[in-house]
Amino acid sequence: MQFTPFDPSTASGADYEAITEMRARIQAFDRPGTPPFPLAATIELLSGQDAVSFGPRTFWTARDAEGLTGFAVVSLPDRENTDMALVFIEVDVDRRRQGIGTAFLRALLPSVQASGRPRVLALNVVGGSAGEPFAEAMGLACTIRGVSQTLETTSVDRTLWDVPTPDGYRLHAWDEAAPEELIASYAEARKAIDDSPTQDLVWEGTAWTPQRIRDDEAAVIAAGQYVPVVVAVHEATSEVAGITELIIRPGDLDQARQMDTAVREEHRGHGLGRAIKAEMMRRLMASRPEVARVTTQTASDNTYMIGVNHSLGYTDVRTLAHYEIATEALAARLGG
């Protein structure tokens, strides 16, 4: 078995196709009903064109004499949460329970140790999948559980989006760049996501500033991604009170992913979250009618936002969890 970093400069079209096909099998098995990633999305991801990431990423493949058996990503956050390495491992459906996942983790461990990160976080382990017992067998502990929800735009009752704007507020939206007169309060409003439940996960929120927002906007545009934003503005102060955003990647144009939705503490209790998310859906269907579904993930104890999503037509699809272990403890477990 060979475990090697994926090098886009030497990869062939067949390499991208093999990864896409394997991940489609995994998706169908672990996440039934969820459309597979198209080839264009695989190319976008592995060639580094995706502007939305926690920091530098290394992609890995596992192969034996029969071909591709697994895929992994190691992310090293470089602005916040710099004490952790984020690890994601997939093993092909018919090659599980053969020790490949353990060997893959052992092969990745030196790169994590070399980074000096004391914590390893396994991302988005699907509830009920083989990933849960594997994580537990490796000594990882669940630090946060969440709910994955999907809104199917072709079948949803769109009258659910007929939500009035609360008194004392107005809605504003943009697709590329925040208006200069709103950017300072927009940066402050984005920090409100830090109040959402994190259960036992220790997670450092993003230190949003106007310049960081401008940098992110430029990166998104350069990557060809579409990130619409809707905000609620408090009319008495002209400050941004709540925000919501989506992302659509050029390699997967019929799917949108819900990013942050947050309302500043002093403006909660007025229904702003539901109002801005409803406006987002109305605008999205007007500008991008080809989008067939919107997906989101919410902490399982964030019952308010889960309920808001239900009121707009989202349905619960599955549970997900993050698992964590100290790097030293993982090394001891793996004998490394």
C-alpha positions in Angstrom: 0.0 0.0 0.0 1.3 3.4 -1.0 0.2 6.7 0.7 1.4 9.7 -1.3 0.6 13.4 -1.5 -1.5 14.3 -4.5 0.5 16.5 -6.9 -1.7 18.4 -9.4 1.4 19.3 -11.5 1.9 15.6 -12.4 -1.6 14.3 -12.1 -3.4 13.0 -15.2 -7.0 13.2 -16.2 -7.4 9.6 -15.2 -6.2 10.4 -11.7 -8.9 13.0 -11.2 -11.5 10.7 -12.7 -10.5 7.8 -10.4 -10.8 10.0 -7.3 -14.2 11.4 -8.5 -15.5 7.8 -9.1 -14.3 6.5 -5.8 -15.7 9.4 -3.9 -19.1 9.0 -5.7 -19.2 5.4 -4.4 -18.4 6.6 -0.9 -21.0 9.3 -1.1 -23.7 6.9 -2.3 -22.9 4.5 0.6 -22.3 7.0 3.5 -24.6 9.8 2.4 -27.4 8.2 0.4 -29.6 10.7 -1.5 -26.7 13.2 -1.8 -25.5 13.9 -5.3 -21.9 13.0 -5.9 -19.2 15.6 -6.5 -18.8 16.1 -10.3 -15.5 15.8 -12.0 -15.2 19.6 -12.3 -15.5 20.0 -8.5 -12.8 17.4 -7.9 -10.4 19.3 -10.3 -11.3 22.6 -8.6 -10.6 21.1 -5.2 -7.4 19.3 -5.9 -5.8 22.0 -8.1 -6.1 24.5 -5.3 -8.8 26.7 -6.9 -11.1 26.6 -3.9 -10.8 29.9 -2.1 -12.6 28.8 1.0 -10.4 26.9 3.3 -9.0 27.0 6.8 -5.4 27.2 5.6 -2.8 25.3 3.5 -4.0 21.8 2.6 -2.3 18.6 1.5 -4.3 16.0 -0.4 -3.3 12.4 -0.2 -4.2 9.2 -2.0 -3.9 5.5 -1.0 -3.1 2.9 -3.7 -2.3 -0.7 -3.9 -1.8 -3.1 -6.8 -5.6 -2.9 -7.6 -5.7 0.9 -7.8 -7.0 3.7 -5.7 -8.3 2.7 -2.2 -8.5 6.0 -0.3 -8.4 9.8 -0.2 -7.4 12.2 2.6 -7.0 15.9 3.3 -4.8 17.5 6.0 -5.5 21.1 6.6 -3.3 23.4 8.8 -5.2 26.5 9.8 -2.9 29.5 9.5 -4.7 32.4 11.1 -6.9 31.0 13.9 -6.9 27.5 15.5 -3.2 27.2 14.7 -2.8 24.6 17.4 -4.7 21.9 15.4 -4.5 19.8 12.3 -7.7 19.0 10.5 -7.8 15.5 9.1 -10.3 13.9 6.7 -9.9 10.3 5.5 -12.1 8.3 3.2 -11.6 4.6 2.3 -13.4 3.0 -0.7 -16.5 1.1 0.3 -15.3 -2.4 -0.6 -11.9 -1.9 0.9 -13.0 -1.1 4.5 -12.1 -3.2 7.5 -8.8 -4.2 6.0 -6.6 -1.8 8.1 -6.3 0.8 5.3 -7.7 3.6 7.4 -5.3 2.9 10.3 -2.4 2.6 7.9 -3.4 5.9 6.2 -3.6 7.7 9.5 -0.2 6.4 10.4 1.2 7.6 7.1 -0.3 11.1 7.7 0.9 11.4 11.2 4.5 12.5 10.5 3.3 15.5 8.6 1.0 16.5 11.5 3.9 16.0 14.0 6.2 18.1 11.8 3.7 20.9 11.8 3.9 21.1 15.6 0.2 20.9 16.0 -0.8 19.4 19.4 -4.4 18.6 18.4 -5.9 16.5 15.6 -9.5 17.1 14.6 -11.3 14.6 12.4 -13.9 16.5 10.4 -17.5 15.6 9.4 -17.7 12.0 10.5 -21.1 10.8 9.3 -23.4 9.4 12.0 -23.9 5.7 11.6 -21.1 5.3 9.1 -17.9 3.2 9.6 -16.1 6.5 10.4 -17.6 6.6 13.9 -16.3 3.2 15.3 -13.0 3.9 13.5 -12.5 7.3 15.2 -13.4 5.8 18.6 -11.1 2.8 18.0 -8.3 5.3 17.3 -9.0 6.9 20.7 -10.7 10.1 19.3 -13.5 11.7 21.4 -16.5 13.4 19.9 -16.4 17.1 20.6 -19.4 18.3 18.7 -22.4 16.8 16.9 -24.3 18.5 14.2 -27.3 18.1 11.8 -26.9 18.2 8.0 -30.0 19.7 6.3 -30.9 20.1 2.7 -33.4 22.4 0.9 -34.5 21.0 -2.4 -35.5 24.0 -4.5 -37.4 22.1 -7.1 -40.0 20.7 -4.6 -40.0 23.1 -1.7 -43.1 25.3 -1.0 -41.7 28.7 -1.9 -44.4 30.5 0.0 -42.4 29.6 3.1 -40.0 32.3 2.0 -42.7 35.0 2.2 -41.3 36.4 5.4 -41.7 40.1 6.2 -38.8 42.3 7.3 -39.1 43.0 11.0 -40.0 46.6 11.9 -37.1 48.9 12.4 -34.8 47.0 10.0 -34.2 46.9 6.2 -32.5 44.3 4.1 -29.5 44.8 1.9 -27.7 42.4 -0.4 -24.7 42.1 -2.6 -22.8 39.5 -4.6 -19.2 40.6 -4.7 -18.2 43.4 -2.4 -19.7 44.8 0.8 -20.6 48.5 0.5 -17.9 50.7 2.0 -20.5 52.4 4.3 -21.4 49.0 5.8 -18.1 47.1 5.9 -17.1 48.0 9.4 -20.3 47.0 11.0 -20.5 44.0 8.7 -17.2 42.8 10.1 -18.5 43.2 13.6 -21.8 41.4 12.7 -19.8 38.4 11.3 -18.2 37.9 14.7 -21.7 37.1 16.1 -21.3 33.5 14.8 -18.9 33.0 17.7 -21.9 32.8 20.0 -23.3 29.7 18.4 -23.1 26.4 20.3 -19.7 24.6 20.1 -20.5 21.9 22.7 -17.1 20.5 23.8 -15.2 21.8 20.7 -12.6 24.5 21.5 -12.7 26.6 18.4 -11.3 30.1 17.9 -13.6 32.4 15.9 -12.4 34.3 12.8 -11.0 37.7 13.6 -13.0 39.6 11.0 -11.8 43.1 10.0 -12.7 45.2 7.0 -9.4 44.4 5.4 -9.8 40.7 5.9 -13.2 40.8 4.3 -11.8 42.6 1.3 -9.0 40.0 1.0 -11.6 37.2 1.1 -13.8 38.9 -1.4 -10.8 39.2 -3.8 -9.9 35.5 -3.3 -13.5 34.4 -4.0 -13.7 36.4 -7.2 -10.3 35.1 -8.4 -11.6 31.6 -7.8 -14.7 32.2 -9.9 -17.0 31.5 -6.9 -20.3 33.1 -6.3 -20.9 34.3 -2.7 -24.2 36.2 -2.3 -24.7 38.0 1.0 -27.9 39.3 2.7 -27.8 41.5 5.8 -30.3 43.2 8.0 -29.5 46.8 8.7 -30.8 48.5 11.9 -32.5 51.6 10.6 -32.0 53.7 13.7 -28.2 53.2 13.7 -27.5 52.1 10.1 -25.5 49.2 11.5 -25.5 45.7 10.2 -27.5 43.6 12.7 -27.5 40.2 11.0 -25.8 38.4 8.1 -26.2 35.3 6.0 -24.1 34.1 3.0 -24.0 31.2 0.6 -21.3 29.9 -1.7 -21.6 28.3 -5.1 -18.5 26.8 -6.6 -17.9 26.9 -10.4 -17.4 23.1 -10.4 -20.8 22.4 -8.9 -23.2 25.0 -10.1 -26.5 23.3 -9.1 -25.6 23.2 -5.4 -25.2 26.0 -2.9 -23.7 25.7 0.5 -25.0 27.8 3.4 -22.2 29.5 5.1 -22.5 31.7 8.2 -25.8 33.1 9.5 -25.5 35.2 12.6 -27.4 38.0 14.4 -25.7 40.3 16.8 -26.8 39.7 20.4 -28.5 43.1 20.9 -30.7 42.4 17.8 -31.9 38.9 18.6 -35.5 38.0 19.2 -37.0 39.9 16.2 -36.9 37.1 13.7 -34.0 38.5 11.7 -32.3 35.2 11.0 -35.4 33.8 9.3 -36.0 37.1 7.4 -32.5 37.3 5.9 -32.4 33.6 5.0 -35.8 33.9 3.3 -34.6 36.9 1.3 -31.5 35.0 0.4 -33.6 32.2 -1.1 -35.8 34.6 -3.0 -32.8 36.3 -4.5 -31.0 33.1 -5.2 -33.8 31.6 -7.3 -34.2 34.9 -9.2 -30.5 35.0 -10.1 -29.5 31.3 -10.1 -32.6 29.3 -10.9 -30.4 26.3 -11.8 -29.5 25.7 -8.2 -31.4 22.6 -7.2 -30.4 22.3 -3.6 -28.9 24.2 -0.7 -27.1 22.4 2.1 -26.2 23.4 5.6 -24.7 22.1 8.8 -25.8 23.2 12.3 -24.8 22.1 15.8 -27.3 19.7 17.1 -28.1 21.8 20.2 -28.6 25.0 18.1 -32.4 24.2 18.1 -33.3 27.8 17.2 -31.4 27.8 13.8 -32.5 24.2 13.1 -36.1 25.4 13.5 -35.5 28.4 11.3 -34.2 26.1 8.6 -37.3 23.8 8.9 -39.6 26.8 8.6 -37.9 27.7 5.2 -38.2 24.2 3.8 -35.0 22.4 4.9 -35.2 18.8 5.9 -32.8 16.9 8.2 -30.7 14.5 6.2 -28.1 13.0 8.6 -25.9 13.7 11.6 -22.3 14.6 11.5 -19.6 14.9 14.2 -16.1 16.2 14.8 -13.7 13.9 16.7 -10.5 15.0 18.4 -7.4 13.6 20.0 -4.0 15.0 21.2 -1.3 14.4 18.6 0.9 12.7 21.2 -1.9 10.4 22.2 -2.6 9.5 18.6 1.1 8.8 18.0 1.1 6.5 21.0 -2.0 4.8 19.8 -0.4 4.2 16.4 3.0 3.3 17.7 4.6 6.4 16.1 
